[in-house]
Each structure stands twice: as structure tokens, then as C-alpha cells.
Coordinates of C-alpha atoms and ligand atoms in Angstrom, one line a residue:
M1 CA 8.6 90.1 25.2
R2 CA 5.0 89.2 23.9
L3 CA 4.7 88.7 20.5
T4 CA 2.1 91.5 20.0
D5 CA 4.5 93.6 21.7
R6 CA 7.1 93.4 19.3
A7 CA 7.8 96.4 16.9
T8 CA 7.5 94.0 13.8
W9 CA 4.1 92.8 14.9
K10 CA 2.9 96.4 15.6
A11 CA 4.2 97.3 12.2
L12 CA 2.3 94.7 10.5
N13 CA -0.8 95.5 12.2
A14 CA -0.5 99.2 11.0
H15 CA 0.3 98.0 7.5
S16 CA -2.7 95.6 7.5
R17 CA -4.9 98.5 8.0
E18 CA -3.5 99.9 4.6
M19 CA -3.9 96.6 2.9
V20 CA -7.4 95.7 4.1
D21 CA -9.0 97.0 0.9
A22 CA -6.2 96.2 -1.4
R23 CA -7.1 94.5 -4.8
I24 CA -5.1 92.0 -6.0
L25 CA -5.6 92.6 -9.4
D26 CA -4.3 96.2 -8.7
L27 CA -1.2 94.8 -7.3
F28 CA -0.7 92.9 -10.6
A29 CA -1.2 96.1 -12.6
Q30 CA 1.4 98.0 -10.4
D31 CA 3.9 95.5 -11.1
P32 CA 4.1 93.4 -14.3
Q33 CA 6.8 91.2 -12.9
R34 CA 4.5 90.4 -9.7
A35 CA 4.0 86.6 -10.9
Q36 CA 7.4 86.0 -11.0
A37 CA 8.4 88.1 -8.0
F38 CA 5.9 86.4 -5.8
S39 CA 6.5 83.0 -6.4
T40 CA 9.5 80.7 -5.7
E41 CA 10.7 77.2 -6.8
A42 CA 12.8 74.5 -5.2
C43 CA 13.0 70.7 -5.1
G44 CA 10.9 70.6 -8.4
I45 CA 8.0 72.6 -6.9
L46 CA 6.7 75.9 -7.7
F47 CA 4.9 77.9 -5.0
D48 CA 3.1 80.8 -6.6
Y49 CA 1.8 83.1 -3.6
S50 CA 1.0 86.2 -6.2
K51 CA -2.6 85.7 -5.8
N52 CA -2.7 87.1 -2.3
P53 CA -3.1 90.5 -1.1
I54 CA 0.1 91.3 -0.1
S55 CA 2.7 93.7 -1.3
A56 CA 6.4 94.0 -1.5
E57 CA 6.4 95.6 1.8
T58 CA 4.0 93.2 3.1
R59 CA 6.8 90.5 2.5
R60 CA 9.6 92.7 4.0
L61 CA 7.5 93.0 7.3
L62 CA 6.7 89.5 7.4
V63 CA 10.1 88.5 7.0
A64 CA 11.2 90.9 9.5
L65 CA 8.6 89.5 12.0
A66 CA 10.2 85.9 11.3
E67 CA 13.9 87.1 12.0
D68 CA 12.8 89.1 15.0
A69 CA 10.9 86.1 16.2
G70 CA 14.3 84.1 15.9
V71 CA 13.1 81.7 13.1
P72 CA 16.6 81.2 11.7
A73 CA 17.9 80.1 15.2
Q74 CA 14.9 78.0 15.9
I75 CA 15.3 76.2 12.5
A76 CA 18.9 75.6 13.5
A77 CA 17.9 74.2 17.1
M78 CA 15.4 71.8 15.6
F79 CA 18.1 70.4 13.1
N80 CA 20.7 70.4 15.7
G81 CA 18.6 68.3 18.1
Q82 CA 18.1 70.9 20.8
R83 CA 15.0 69.8 23.0
I84 CA 12.5 72.2 21.5
N85 CA 9.6 70.0 22.6
V86 CA 10.0 71.9 25.9
T87 CA 6.8 70.3 27.7
E88 CA 8.1 66.8 26.9
K89 CA 11.8 67.8 27.1
R90 CA 12.4 66.0 23.7
A91 CA 14.5 66.9 20.9
V92 CA 12.5 66.9 17.4
L93 CA 14.4 65.1 14.9
H94 CA 12.2 63.6 12.1
T95 CA 14.6 65.4 9.7
A96 CA 17.3 63.0 10.8
L97 CA 15.0 60.1 9.5
R98 CA 15.7 61.4 6.1
N99 CA 19.2 62.6 6.4
R100 CA 20.6 61.3 3.0
S101 CA 24.1 62.9 3.8
Q102 CA 26.8 61.5 5.7
R103 CA 26.6 64.2 8.3
P104 CA 26.1 63.0 11.9
V105 CA 23.0 64.1 13.7
L106 CA 23.3 64.5 17.6
A107 CA 20.7 64.0 20.2
D108 CA 22.2 64.5 23.7
G109 CA 25.7 64.1 22.0
Q110 CA 25.0 60.6 20.6
D111 CA 25.0 60.4 16.7
V112 CA 21.4 59.1 16.0
M113 CA 22.1 58.2 12.3
P114 CA 23.7 54.5 13.0
G115 CA 20.5 53.6 14.8
I116 CA 18.3 55.0 11.8
R117 CA 20.2 53.4 9.3
A118 CA 19.9 50.0 11.0
V119 CA 16.4 50.2 11.3
L120 CA 16.2 51.2 7.6
E121 CA 18.2 48.0 6.8
R122 CA 15.7 45.9 8.6
M123 CA 12.9 47.6 6.5
R124 CA 14.7 47.1 3.5
S125 CA 15.1 43.3 4.4
M126 CA 11.5 43.0 5.5
A127 CA 10.0 44.8 2.3
E128 CA 12.0 42.7 -0.1
R129 CA 11.5 39.5 1.6
I130 CA 7.7 39.9 1.6
R131 CA 7.6 41.4 -2.0
A132 CA 9.7 38.5 -3.2
G133 CA 7.3 36.0 -1.4
V134 CA 10.3 34.6 0.5
A135 CA 9.0 35.5 3.9
R136 CA 5.4 33.8 3.8
G137 CA 2.3 33.1 6.2
C138 CA 2.2 30.1 8.5
T139 CA 0.7 27.9 5.6
G140 CA 3.4 28.6 3.3
R141 CA 1.5 30.9 1.1
P142 CA 3.2 34.5 -0.1
F143 CA 1.4 37.5 1.3
S144 CA -1.1 39.2 -0.8
D145 CA -2.5 41.8 1.7
I146 CA -1.3 44.2 4.5
V147 CA -3.4 45.5 7.0
N148 CA -2.0 48.5 8.9
I149 CA -3.4 49.0 12.3
G150 CA -2.8 52.3 14.0
I151 CA -4.6 55.9 14.4
G152 CA -3.7 59.4 14.0
G153 CA 0.2 59.6 13.2
S154 CA 0.5 56.0 12.8
D155 CA -2.2 55.8 10.0
L156 CA -2.5 59.2 8.3
G157 CA 0.9 59.5 6.9
P158 CA 1.3 55.8 5.5
L159 CA -2.2 55.9 4.3
M160 CA -1.9 59.2 2.7
V161 CA 1.4 58.3 1.0
T162 CA 0.4 54.8 0.0
A163 CA -2.8 56.2 -1.8
A164 CA -0.8 59.1 -3.4
L165 CA 1.8 56.8 -4.8
R166 CA -0.9 54.3 -6.0
P167 CA 0.5 53.9 -9.5
Y168 CA 3.8 52.6 -8.0
G169 CA 2.0 49.9 -5.9
S170 CA 1.6 46.5 -6.8
P171 CA -1.5 44.6 -7.3
S172 CA -0.2 41.6 -6.0
L173 CA 0.6 43.0 -2.5
R174 CA -2.5 45.4 -1.5
A175 CA -2.2 47.8 1.5
H176 CA -5.2 48.4 3.8
F177 CA -5.4 50.7 6.8
V178 CA -7.5 50.0 10.0
S179 CA -7.7 52.8 12.3
N180 CA -11.3 53.5 13.9
V181 CA -12.3 51.6 16.9
D182 CA -15.6 51.3 15.1
G183 CA -15.7 47.4 14.4
A184 CA -17.2 48.3 11.0
H185 CA -13.6 49.6 9.9
L186 CA -12.0 46.3 10.7
A187 CA -14.9 44.1 9.7
A188 CA -15.2 45.9 6.2
T189 CA -11.4 45.4 5.7
L190 CA -11.2 41.8 6.5
A191 CA -14.4 40.9 4.9
G192 CA -12.6 40.3 1.4
L193 CA -9.2 39.0 2.8
D194 CA -7.8 35.6 3.0
P195 CA -6.1 35.1 6.5
Q196 CA -3.6 32.8 4.9
T197 CA -2.1 35.5 2.9
T198 CA -2.7 38.6 5.2
L199 CA 0.0 40.5 7.2
F200 CA -1.0 42.9 10.3
I201 CA 1.4 45.8 11.0
V202 CA 0.5 47.0 14.6
S203 CA 1.6 50.6 14.2
S204 CA 1.7 52.6 17.6
K205 CA 4.3 54.8 19.1
T206 CA 3.3 54.1 22.5
F207 CA 1.5 50.8 21.8
T208 CA -1.0 52.1 24.5
T209 CA -3.5 53.7 22.3
P210 CA -6.9 51.9 23.1
E211 CA -8.2 51.9 19.6
T212 CA -5.1 50.4 18.0
L213 CA -4.7 47.7 20.7
T214 CA -8.3 46.8 20.3
N215 CA -8.3 46.5 16.6
A216 CA -4.9 44.4 17.0
R217 CA -6.4 42.0 19.4
S218 CA -9.4 41.7 17.3
G219 CA -7.3 41.2 14.2
R220 CA -5.2 38.7 16.1
E221 CA -8.5 36.7 17.3
W222 CA -9.6 36.6 13.5
L223 CA -6.4 35.2 12.3
V224 CA -6.2 32.5 15.1
T225 CA -9.8 31.5 14.8
Q226 CA -9.5 31.2 11.0
L227 CA -6.2 29.5 10.9
S228 CA -6.3 27.4 14.3
A229 CA -6.9 24.2 12.3
L230 CA -3.6 24.7 10.1
A231 CA -1.0 26.0 12.8
P232 CA -0.5 26.8 16.4
A233 CA -1.6 30.2 17.5
N234 CA 2.1 31.3 18.5
L235 CA 3.3 30.6 15.0
I236 CA 0.3 32.3 13.3
V237 CA 1.0 35.4 15.3
E238 CA 4.9 35.3 14.6
N239 CA 4.2 35.0 11.0
H240 CA 1.1 37.2 10.4
F241 CA 2.2 40.3 12.7
A242 CA 4.8 43.0 12.8
A243 CA 4.7 46.1 15.2
V244 CA 6.3 49.5 14.8
S245 CA 6.5 51.1 18.2
T246 CA 8.9 52.6 20.8
N247 CA 7.4 50.4 23.3
L248 CA 9.4 47.0 22.7
E249 CA 8.1 45.5 26.1
A250 CA 4.4 46.0 25.2
T251 CA 4.8 44.4 21.7
A252 CA 6.9 41.4 23.4
E253 CA 3.7 40.9 25.6
F254 CA 1.5 41.2 22.5
G255 CA 3.3 38.0 21.3
L256 CA 5.7 39.6 18.5
I257 CA 9.3 38.1 18.2
P258 CA 11.9 40.9 18.0
E259 CA 12.7 40.3 14.3
R260 CA 9.3 41.3 13.6
V261 CA 9.2 44.4 15.8
F262 CA 10.7 47.9 14.4
G263 CA 11.8 50.6 16.7
F264 CA 11.7 54.3 16.6
W265 CA 12.7 57.0 18.9
D266 CA 10.8 59.6 21.2
W267 CA 12.3 62.5 19.4
V268 CA 9.9 61.5 16.5
G269 CA 6.4 62.8 16.8
G270 CA 3.6 60.8 15.7
R271 CA 2.4 63.2 13.2
Y272 CA 6.1 63.5 11.8
S273 CA 6.6 59.6 11.9
L274 CA 5.9 58.3 8.1
W275 CA 9.7 58.6 7.5
S276 CA 10.5 56.1 10.3
A277 CA 9.5 52.6 10.3
I278 CA 6.0 53.7 10.7
G279 CA 6.4 54.0 6.8
L280 CA 6.8 50.2 6.7
P281 CA 3.5 49.6 4.9
I282 CA 4.8 52.3 2.5
A283 CA 8.0 50.6 1.6
L284 CA 6.0 47.4 1.4
A285 CA 3.4 48.7 -1.1
I286 CA 5.9 50.6 -3.1
G287 CA 9.2 48.9 -2.7
F288 CA 12.0 50.2 -0.5
E289 CA 14.0 51.9 -3.3
R290 CA 10.8 54.3 -3.7
F291 CA 10.5 54.8 -0.1
E292 CA 14.0 56.0 0.0
Q293 CA 13.2 58.3 -3.1
L294 CA 10.3 59.7 -0.7
L295 CA 13.1 60.1 2.0
S296 CA 15.4 62.1 -0.5
G297 CA 12.6 64.5 -1.6
A298 CA 11.9 65.4 1.9
W299 CA 15.6 65.7 2.6
E300 CA 16.1 68.2 -0.3
M301 CA 13.3 70.3 1.1
D302 CA 15.1 70.2 4.3
E303 CA 18.1 71.4 2.9
H304 CA 16.5 74.1 0.9
F305 CA 14.7 75.0 4.3
R306 CA 17.8 75.3 6.3
N307 CA 19.8 77.1 3.7
T308 CA 17.6 79.5 2.0
P309 CA 16.9 83.0 3.0
L310 CA 13.4 83.5 4.3
E311 CA 12.1 85.5 1.5
R312 CA 13.0 82.9 -1.1
N313 CA 12.3 80.0 1.2
L314 CA 9.3 77.9 0.2
P315 CA 8.0 76.7 4.0
A316 CA 8.8 80.0 5.4
M317 CA 6.9 82.0 2.9
A318 CA 3.9 79.5 3.0
A319 CA 4.2 80.1 6.7
L320 CA 4.2 83.8 6.7
I321 CA 1.4 84.3 4.1
G322 CA -0.6 82.0 6.4
I323 CA 0.0 84.4 9.5
W324 CA -0.7 87.2 7.4
H325 CA -4.2 86.0 6.8
I326 CA -4.7 84.6 10.2
D327 CA -3.4 87.2 12.5
F328 CA -3.8 90.2 10.3
M329 CA -6.5 89.8 7.6
G330 CA -8.8 87.9 10.1
H331 CA -9.3 84.8 8.1
P332 CA -8.6 81.7 10.5
T333 CA -9.4 78.8 8.2
H334 CA -7.5 77.4 5.5
A335 CA -8.5 75.1 2.6
V336 CA -6.3 72.5 1.0
L337 CA -7.4 71.5 -2.5
P338 CA -5.3 68.9 -4.3
Y339 CA -6.1 68.5 -7.9
A340 CA -5.1 64.8 -7.6
Q341 CA -7.4 62.0 -6.9
D342 CA -4.3 60.3 -5.3
L343 CA -4.0 63.2 -2.8
K344 CA -7.6 62.5 -1.5
H345 CA -6.0 61.9 2.0
F346 CA -3.7 64.7 1.9
P347 CA -6.3 67.2 3.7
A348 CA -7.0 64.8 6.6
F349 CA -3.2 64.2 7.1
L350 CA -2.5 68.1 7.1
Q351 CA -5.3 68.4 9.5
Q352 CA -3.5 66.3 12.2
L353 CA 0.0 67.8 11.1
D354 CA -1.2 71.4 11.2
M355 CA -4.1 71.3 13.9
E356 CA -2.3 68.9 16.5
S357 CA 0.8 70.9 16.2
N358 CA -0.4 74.3 16.3
G359 CA -3.9 74.2 17.8
K360 CA -2.7 75.8 21.0
S361 CA -3.8 78.9 22.9
V362 CA -0.6 79.3 25.3
D363 CA 2.9 80.0 24.5
R364 CA 5.9 78.1 25.4
S365 CA 6.0 79.9 28.6
G366 CA 2.4 78.9 29.4
M367 CA 1.0 82.6 29.0
A368 CA -2.4 82.5 27.2
T369 CA -1.9 83.9 23.5
N370 CA -3.6 87.3 22.8
Y371 CA -3.3 86.3 18.9
L372 CA -4.6 83.7 16.7
T373 CA -2.7 80.6 16.0
G374 CA -3.1 77.3 14.2
P375 CA -5.9 77.7 11.4
V376 CA -8.7 75.2 11.0
I377 CA -7.5 73.1 7.8
W378 CA -10.0 71.5 5.6
G379 CA -10.3 70.5 2.0
A380 CA -10.9 67.7 -0.5
P381 CA -9.7 66.9 -4.0
G382 CA -10.5 68.9 -7.0
T383 CA -12.5 68.8 -9.2
N384 CA -14.8 67.3 -6.8
G385 CA -15.0 70.1 -4.3
Q386 CA -15.9 72.5 -7.0
H387 CA -19.3 70.7 -7.1
A388 CA -19.6 70.9 -3.1
F389 CA -18.2 73.6 -1.2
F390 CA -16.6 75.9 -3.8
Q391 CA -19.8 78.0 -3.7
H392 CA -18.6 79.1 -0.3
L393 CA -15.3 79.9 -1.4
H394 CA -16.4 82.1 -4.2
Q395 CA -19.4 83.8 -2.6
G396 CA -19.4 82.9 1.0
A397 CA -19.4 85.7 3.9
Q398 CA -16.2 84.4 4.9
V399 CA -12.9 84.4 3.3
T400 CA -11.1 81.2 3.1
P401 CA -7.5 81.3 1.8
A402 CA -6.8 78.2 -0.1
D403 CA -3.8 76.2 -1.4
F404 CA -4.2 74.5 -4.8
I405 CA -1.9 71.7 -5.5
V406 CA -1.5 70.1 -8.8
A407 CA 1.1 68.0 -11.0
A408 CA 1.7 69.2 -14.4
N409 CA 1.9 65.7 -15.6
P410 CA -0.8 62.9 -15.0
A411 CA -0.5 59.9 -12.9
D412 CA -2.2 57.9 -15.5
N413 CA -2.6 58.4 -19.2
V414 CA -6.2 58.6 -19.8
P415 CA -6.7 60.8 -23.0
G416 CA -8.1 64.0 -22.4
H417 CA -8.3 64.1 -18.6
H418 CA -5.3 65.9 -17.2
D419 CA -5.5 68.9 -19.4
M420 CA -9.2 69.2 -18.1
L421 CA -8.1 68.9 -14.5
L422 CA -5.1 71.2 -15.0
A423 CA -7.5 73.9 -16.6
N424 CA -9.9 73.7 -13.7
C425 CA -7.2 74.0 -11.2
I426 CA -6.0 77.1 -12.7
A427 CA -9.3 78.6 -13.7
Q428 CA -10.5 78.3 -10.2
T429 CA -7.7 80.4 -8.8
E430 CA -8.1 82.9 -11.7
A431 CA -11.9 83.1 -10.8
L432 CA -11.3 83.6 -7.3
L433 CA -8.9 86.4 -8.1
R434 CA -10.9 88.0 -10.7
G435 CA -14.5 87.6 -9.4
K436 CA -17.1 89.1 -11.8
R437 CA -18.3 92.6 -11.6
T438 CA -21.7 93.9 -11.9
D439 CA -21.4 95.3 -15.3
E440 CA -20.0 92.1 -16.4
V441 CA -22.8 90.1 -15.1
R442 CA -25.3 92.9 -16.8
A443 CA -23.6 92.5 -20.2
E444 CA -23.5 88.7 -19.9
L445 CA -27.3 88.4 -19.0
K446 CA -28.3 90.9 -21.7
A447 CA -26.4 89.1 -24.3
R448 CA -28.5 86.2 -23.2
G449 CA -31.7 88.2 -24.0
M450 CA -32.6 88.5 -20.4
Q451 CA -35.4 91.3 -19.6
S452 CA -34.1 94.1 -17.7
E453 CA -36.6 93.4 -14.4
E454 CA -35.3 89.9 -14.1
L455 CA -31.9 90.8 -14.9
E456 CA -31.5 93.4 -12.3
R457 CA -33.2 90.9 -9.7
L458 CA -30.4 88.2 -10.4
I459 CA -27.5 90.6 -10.6
P460 CA -26.4 90.4 -7.0
H461 CA -26.7 86.6 -7.0
R462 CA -24.3 86.3 -9.9
V463 CA -21.7 88.8 -8.8
F464 CA -18.5 87.5 -7.6
P465 CA -16.3 89.7 -5.0
G466 CA -13.2 88.1 -6.4
N467 CA -10.0 89.1 -4.5
R468 CA -10.0 85.6 -2.7
P469 CA -6.5 84.6 -1.7
T470 CA -4.7 81.5 -3.2
N471 CA -1.5 79.9 -3.2
T472 CA -0.9 77.5 -6.3
I473 CA 1.7 74.6 -5.9
V474 CA 2.8 72.9 -9.0
L475 CA 4.7 69.5 -9.0
K476 CA 6.3 68.2 -12.1
Q477 CA 4.5 64.8 -11.1
L478 CA 3.2 63.2 -8.2
D479 CA 6.1 60.6 -7.7
P480 CA 7.8 59.6 -4.4
R481 CA 10.5 62.3 -4.7
S482 CA 8.0 65.4 -5.2
L483 CA 5.6 63.9 -2.5
G484 CA 8.5 63.8 0.0
A485 CA 9.3 67.3 -0.8
L486 CA 5.6 68.4 -0.6
I487 CA 5.1 66.8 2.8
A488 CA 8.3 68.5 4.0
L489 CA 7.2 71.7 2.6
Y490 CA 4.1 71.6 5.0
E491 CA 5.7 70.0 8.0
H492 CA 8.4 73.1 7.9
K493 CA 5.6 75.6 7.3
V494 CA 3.6 74.4 10.4
F495 CA 7.2 74.7 12.3
V496 CA 7.9 78.1 11.2
Q497 CA 4.3 79.3 12.2
G498 CA 4.7 77.7 15.6
A499 CA 7.9 79.3 16.0
I500 CA 6.6 82.7 15.3
W501 CA 3.5 82.3 17.6
N502 CA 5.9 80.8 20.1
V503 CA 3.9 77.8 20.8
N504 CA 5.3 74.3 21.1
S505 CA 4.1 72.6 18.2
F506 CA 5.3 69.1 19.3
D507 CA 3.3 68.0 22.2
Q508 CA -0.5 67.4 21.8
W509 CA -2.1 67.8 25.5
G510 CA -5.4 68.6 24.1
V511 CA -6.3 64.9 23.2
E512 CA -5.7 63.6 26.6
L513 CA -8.9 64.9 28.3
G514 CA -11.4 63.2 26.3
K515 CA -9.3 59.8 26.3
Q516 CA -9.6 59.9 30.2
L517 CA -13.3 60.5 30.3
A518 CA -13.9 57.9 27.6
S519 CA -12.6 55.3 30.0
G520 CA -15.2 56.3 32.7
V521 CA -18.0 56.3 30.0
L522 CA -16.7 52.8 29.1
E523 CA -17.0 51.6 32.7
D524 CA -20.5 52.7 32.9
L525 CA -21.6 51.1 29.5
K526 CA -19.9 48.0 30.5
A527 CA -21.7 48.0 34.0
G528 CA -25.0 48.6 32.1
R529 CA -25.7 51.3 34.6
P530 CA -25.7 55.4 34.4
G531 CA -22.8 56.7 35.9
S532 CA -22.5 59.5 38.4
G533 CA -20.3 62.5 38.3
H534 CA -21.4 63.4 34.7
D535 CA -22.9 66.6 33.7
P536 CA -26.7 66.3 33.1
S537 CA -26.5 66.0 29.3
T538 CA -23.8 63.3 29.3
Q539 CA -25.6 61.5 32.1
R540 CA -28.7 61.6 30.0
L541 CA -26.6 60.3 26.8
I542 CA -25.4 57.5 28.7
E543 CA -29.0 56.4 29.9
Y544 CA -30.3 56.9 26.4
V545 CA -27.9 54.7 24.6
L546 CA -28.2 52.0 27.5
K547 CA -32.0 52.1 26.9
S548 CA -31.7 51.9 23.2
R549 CA -29.0 49.5 22.5
D550 CA -30.4 46.0 21.8
A551 CA -28.0 43.8 24.0
P552 CA -24.8 44.6 26.2
Q553 CA -21.6 44.7 24.1
G554 CA -19.1 42.2 24.3
D555 CA -15.8 43.3 26.5
T556 CA -13.4 45.0 24.5
G557 CA -10.6 43.8 26.7
L558 CA -9.8 47.5 27.8
Ligands
F6P601 O1 -4.1 61.0 20.6 C1 -3.3 61.7 19.7 C2 -2.1 60.6 19.3 O2 -1.2 60.5 20.6 C3 -1.3 61.2 18.0 O3 -0.6 62.3 18.6 C4 -0.8 60.1 17.6 O4 -0.3 60.3 16.3 C5 -1.9 59.0 17.9 O5 -2.5 59.5 19.2 C6 -1.5 57.7 17.8 O6 -0.7 57.4 18.9 P1 0.2 56.2 19.0 O7 1.2 56.1 17.7 O8 1.2 56.1 20.1 O9 -0.7 54.8 18.9

């Protein structure tokens, strides 16, 4: 049955017409317990969703929709290793990577846990040997810098986590991330580095991604050129490179020795892979024990997710509120606003997690959806965003629901700062809720002595509509365990939404066409002639850059 034909969907549709003009402040006035009743806590995380235009009836209907869509059974199917990635016929078992229990996890009847534990042990050994200066570069010097080369899920997860856990890092082993095929990224990163003390990790699930292979080859060339007087090329590559991939043939072809290659499995999606050996840069930067704490935090959220009734289930409620906004209130974008500078890459990480997973417009049976699915995700850390795009959140013509994320305790003890950060975060959600009425603006301006004509002219510009929906997510501290739980919360939120929308959240065919066409355009650029078969705009763009570039570029080896 189509989602929109379900009685539970229709009931929500009817209910949304009753709620469309609801004022959240009135809902608070009607229920003195609302702040508690519309928030839930698990794994050291408070999820306060009371500042949304939803009533107890809305929540009841949303939970009914999730049950009707078979969310509990779909959760079980994922954890039990069923092939829920239907287009690629794969299981989805990133949760097994952080299974801290002794329970087996079966994929095709095989327990995947021994393989996972074996790779974790190898990661532990490598992280310990490098951090202790036992494993060294080819000239005998300990490593000071790690350069992760990867893109998408092979970049954003470790990049985001390493930045988020900066206070746990060590100044003697710095992590850098090169993803963009723009040579500026590699050049700027390598500019300050000493090749004798630099370790590259090439992270690519497929080991076929052109950007990653191009950067890896250029990194190899930089090392070999710089160190050629000191060691033979094969020794340089063996000592200064590691790889994380499911494609072990390709890593061997690149010149990597098996001891430096860390495998993972086709049942780990790229955007869900930071828990696998793709997390090696994290383990190197913060130490393996803390990497394990990250896994533990995620596992605690997994346990909460699979064992808690939907109305008290953090990821499920986050998902349902999102569906309410997107499909019933008509707000298809979602802002993520971490009040933590160390979470500066969190919005970009979530963009891939959410938009690559649920940016789909056909359901699992291939039928076009007649409802909106994955939202546009965007955001930036507060308080910076307040001085940039918050104008739009407060007074823009579109309503953008937002998640505010903050830790009660600071990452660094710089006196006076954290209370200011907390105050801003909390006050913004209050301002978005309350707004400012005409009479309040008038009284304020009068009190400042403004004359009536000027005052009346300004009032409409200074009124805030309020009633803008927000969730507030409070961690005790941004530490490995709570970060693990936070990431898992969002992973499962995306899962529940995909489960209800009946889309396959685990493929990403939408990224393929551009890749295919890029190789044709690259041929044209390399040949130095405008190609054929392009549309007129594309054709002209190729001609224009061919005319405008100073000299033909070197062969990328693709
Ligand atoms: O093109 C998109 C994508 O396939 C992502 O899903 C993935 O995370 C990224 O490219 C990198 O892929 P790989 O790890 O295979 O290099």
C-alpha cells in the first residue's frame, strides 16, 4: 500500500490542518508539564523537542504512522543482518562494528564479529606503535603528521570526529585530511609537512574513486621525489602509506604491503563507515582506547534505539518530528546548529549522512514517491551563524526547523566563555519560539524615546513572528562516548525516516551520472578540443575554459 493511502498518513494530514496555526506558546500554557513531557533522555543526551508545533495527539499519530510503516520490524531487520539494501542486495551492519556485547551478529548465517575484532586489534596495534614512535618512517624518524586521503564517507566521518575530539588529540601527531581533487587541497596540506615524518592513509571503500586515487598518486610522488636520495621507492611507500579499503587487489597494485592494509566489508556504507578501519585516523589522533569509547557511546545509542518504545526513543522521535515538518507542515529544509566550535564539520557530515541516504524520489519498489523525502540539511556552528544566516531563521519567509546542539561543560576552560555560549544557544531557541509582537516592539521603541511616525514605520521590520520550531540536544560534555552516541542518534534518525518513506537509505545511485560525464569532459580537456554530443551550454563551457586556460594541464593519470 502507498504510504499516502495509509489511514495513519491520512489521519496526520487531517490533523495537520488543525495544527497549522497552533502557537507553541499556547501549547506550553495548556500543559505546565510540556517541557518534560516532550523531551527524552538517553545515553547522557537530552533531546528536548517541546518547542515544536506538536501536541500529544500529534505524537500519538506520528508513532502510529511509524508502527504502521513497520519501523520496529525494520529496525530488527537491520540489526539482524537482513539484506535491507535492496538495490545492492546487501546487509547494513555498521552497528556490528560497535557491538560491545558478546552477542554474535550474523550476515548470511556467518558471525561477522570475529572479523571485526581482528581488524580492531590490528588498528590498536598500528595506533599504539605509531603513537609510541615504534613504527617509524623510512629514515628512522617517528611520524609527526598523518594525511588521510579520501572523500565522502572516507573523509567526512574521520574529519568531523577528529576535529570534534581535538582536546583529546596530541600535538606530536597531527591529523590532516585531503579530499578535494583540486590540487590546492593537497598542496596546501603538504606545504608545511616533512616527508620524513608524514604517514599517508588512503581511505577508499572501493579504491576506484578518481579523486582519491589522483591525490594518493600525487602524495606518493611527493614522498618519493623528496625522499629518493634517502631510501628506495618501494621502502618509502611501504613505510609511509597505509590503506583502508574493501578492494585488497587494488591496494596491492598501489604498492601497499598487506600489513598496512585494513579491510572492511560491503555491508558498511561509506557514510556509515567511521566505526570501521576508516576510523584509523581517529584512533591515531586520540588513541585507540578513546576510539573504543566512541564505539561504546554509539553502541549505547544502538541499544537504546532497538529496545525503547518509539515515543521515548530519541532517534525515532527526532525522525518523526522531521517527518511532521517535511510532509505535513511544508518545511523541507533543516538546520543543524552545533554550539561547539569543535563540531564545525558536523553539518557537512550530516549532509552526506542524511542527503545521500534519503535524497531519493522513488520508493523501494521503484515507484515515484508522491510525498517529500529527505530534507535539505545545512548549518554552521553557533554563535557564528547568529551573525550570518540567523536573520533568515528569525524573520525569513520560509520556516526552517533547526537542531541546536550544545554541551553543558566546556571543552576548554577559558574563563567566561562557556556560559556565554550556553546563554546564546538557549536564548536563540527562546527567541525563535517567542518572537516579538507589535505591542512589545512599540513599547520598546517608545521607551527609547522614538517619535511616533518613525516608530510606526519601523515596527513591521522589528517584529519577530516567533513560533519557529527547534529541537535542543544537550550533552554533558563533548567527549568520545557522547559524540559516539550523538552520531548514532542521527544515523538512526535517518534510518527511521527512510523506513517510513519506504526508500532505500543505503544506496546512492544519484552520484553516478556526474562521475560518468566527468570522464567524458576530462577526455575533451585532455585532448584540448571541444567535444561533441554535449548540450550547447556544456559545449560552450568546455570551449571557454580551453580558450581561457594558460597551458594544457599535466595528465592526471586517470
Ligand atoms: O560518490 C559517492 C561515494 O560513493 C560516497 O558514497 C562514498 O562515501 C564516497 O563516494 C567515497 O567512496 P570510496 O570510499 O569508495 O572512495
